Amino acid sequence: MSDRAVFTAIVYVLTSGCAWRHLPAEFGVSVPTAHRRFTAWTRAGLWPWLHRAVLDELGARGQVDWASAIVDAAAVRAKRGAR
């Protein structure tokens, strides 16, 4: 199975929010293969590396506006007396 086909299937799952088990057969990638490679690539540090590579490329082209940023966070109430 080609890395490109698996990568495309993984990106679909991650961007669509669908469950792995609902990966459309049209991708030609089995769910176990897609998930196994996602896990392996995650352990290998592919996603932060790829993110940085895309930002570097766009930055070199002057296509990144660093004046704006989005911060994603969650707030969780701490129980009284919890450490």
CSV table of C-alpha atoms in Angstrom, one decimal:
chain,number,residue,atom,x,y,z
A,1,MET,CA,0.0,0.0,0.0
A,2,SER,CA,1.5,3.4,-1.0
A,3,ASP,CA,2.3,5.9,1.6
A,4,ARG,CA,0.4,8.5,-0.4
A,5,ALA,CA,-2.9,6.5,-0.4
A,6,VAL,CA,-2.6,5.9,3.4
A,7,PHE,CA,-1.7,9.5,4.1
A,8,THR,CA,-4.7,10.7,2.1
A,9,ALA,CA,-7.0,8.3,4.1
A,10,ILE,CA,-5.5,9.4,7.4
A,11,VAL,CA,-5.9,13.1,6.6
A,12,TYR,CA,-9.5,12.4,5.6
A,13,VAL,CA,-10.2,10.8,9.0
A,14,LEU,CA,-8.4,13.5,10.9
A,15,THR,CA,-10.1,16.4,9.1
A,16,SER,CA,-13.6,15.0,8.7
A,17,GLY,CA,-13.9,13.8,12.3
A,18,CYS,CA,-15.2,10.4,11.2
A,19,ALA,CA,-14.3,7.3,13.2
A,20,TRP,CA,-11.6,5.1,11.8
A,21,ARG,CA,-14.2,2.3,11.3
A,22,HIS,CA,-16.1,4.7,8.9
A,23,LEU,CA,-13.2,5.2,6.6
A,24,PRO,CA,-14.7,5.1,3.1
A,25,ALA,CA,-13.6,2.1,1.0
A,26,GLU,CA,-13.1,4.4,-1.9
A,27,PHE,CA,-9.7,5.3,-0.5
A,28,GLY,CA,-8.6,1.7,-1.1
A,29,VAL,CA,-7.0,1.5,2.3
A,30,SER,CA,-8.1,-0.8,5.1
A,31,VAL,CA,-8.9,0.6,8.5
A,32,PRO,CA,-6.2,-1.5,10.2
A,33,THR,CA,-3.6,-0.4,7.7
A,34,ALA,CA,-4.5,3.3,8.0
A,35,HIS,CA,-4.6,3.2,11.8
A,36,ARG,CA,-1.4,1.2,12.1
A,37,ARG,CA,0.5,3.6,9.9
A,38,PHE,CA,-1.0,6.6,11.7
A,39,THR,CA,0.2,5.2,15.0
A,40,ALA,CA,3.7,4.4,13.6
A,41,TRP,CA,4.0,7.9,12.0
A,42,THR,CA,2.8,9.5,15.2
A,43,ARG,CA,5.5,7.6,17.2
A,44,ALA,CA,8.1,8.6,14.7
A,45,GLY,CA,7.2,12.3,15.1
A,46,LEU,CA,5.9,12.8,11.6
A,47,TRP,CA,3.1,15.2,12.3
A,48,PRO,CA,5.1,17.9,14.2
A,49,TRP,CA,7.8,17.6,11.5
A,50,LEU,CA,5.3,17.9,8.7
A,51,HIS,CA,3.6,20.9,10.4
A,52,ARG,CA,6.9,22.7,10.7
A,53,ALA,CA,7.9,21.9,7.1
A,54,VAL,CA,4.6,23.4,5.8
A,55,LEU,CA,5.0,26.5,8.0
A,56,ASP,CA,8.7,26.9,6.8
A,57,GLU,CA,7.7,26.6,3.2
A,58,LEU,CA,4.8,29.0,3.5
A,59,GLY,CA,6.9,31.4,5.5
A,60,ALA,CA,9.6,31.3,2.9
A,61,ARG,CA,7.0,32.3,0.3
A,62,GLY,CA,5.7,35.1,2.6
A,63,GLN,CA,2.3,33.4,2.9
A,64,VAL,CA,2.1,33.2,6.7
A,65,ASP,CA,0.6,36.1,8.6
A,66,TRP,CA,2.1,35.9,12.0
A,67,ALA,CA,0.1,38.9,13.2
A,68,SER,CA,-2.8,36.6,13.9
A,69,ALA,CA,-2.9,33.3,15.8
A,70,ILE,CA,-5.5,30.9,17.2
A,71,VAL,CA,-4.9,29.3,20.5
A,72,ASP,CA,-6.9,26.1,21.3
A,73,ALA,CA,-7.3,25.3,24.9
A,74,ALA,CA,-9.6,23.6,27.4
A,75,ALA,CA,-10.6,24.8,30.8
A,76,VAL,CA,-11.3,22.2,33.5
A,77,ARG,CA,-12.6,23.1,36.9
A,78,ALA,CA,-10.2,21.9,39.6
A,79,LYS,CA,-11.8,20.1,42.6
A,80,ARG,CA,-11.3,21.9,45.9
A,81,GLY,CA,-8.2,20.6,47.7
A,82,ALA,CA,-6.9,18.7,44.6
A,83,ARG,CA,-3.2,18.8,43.9
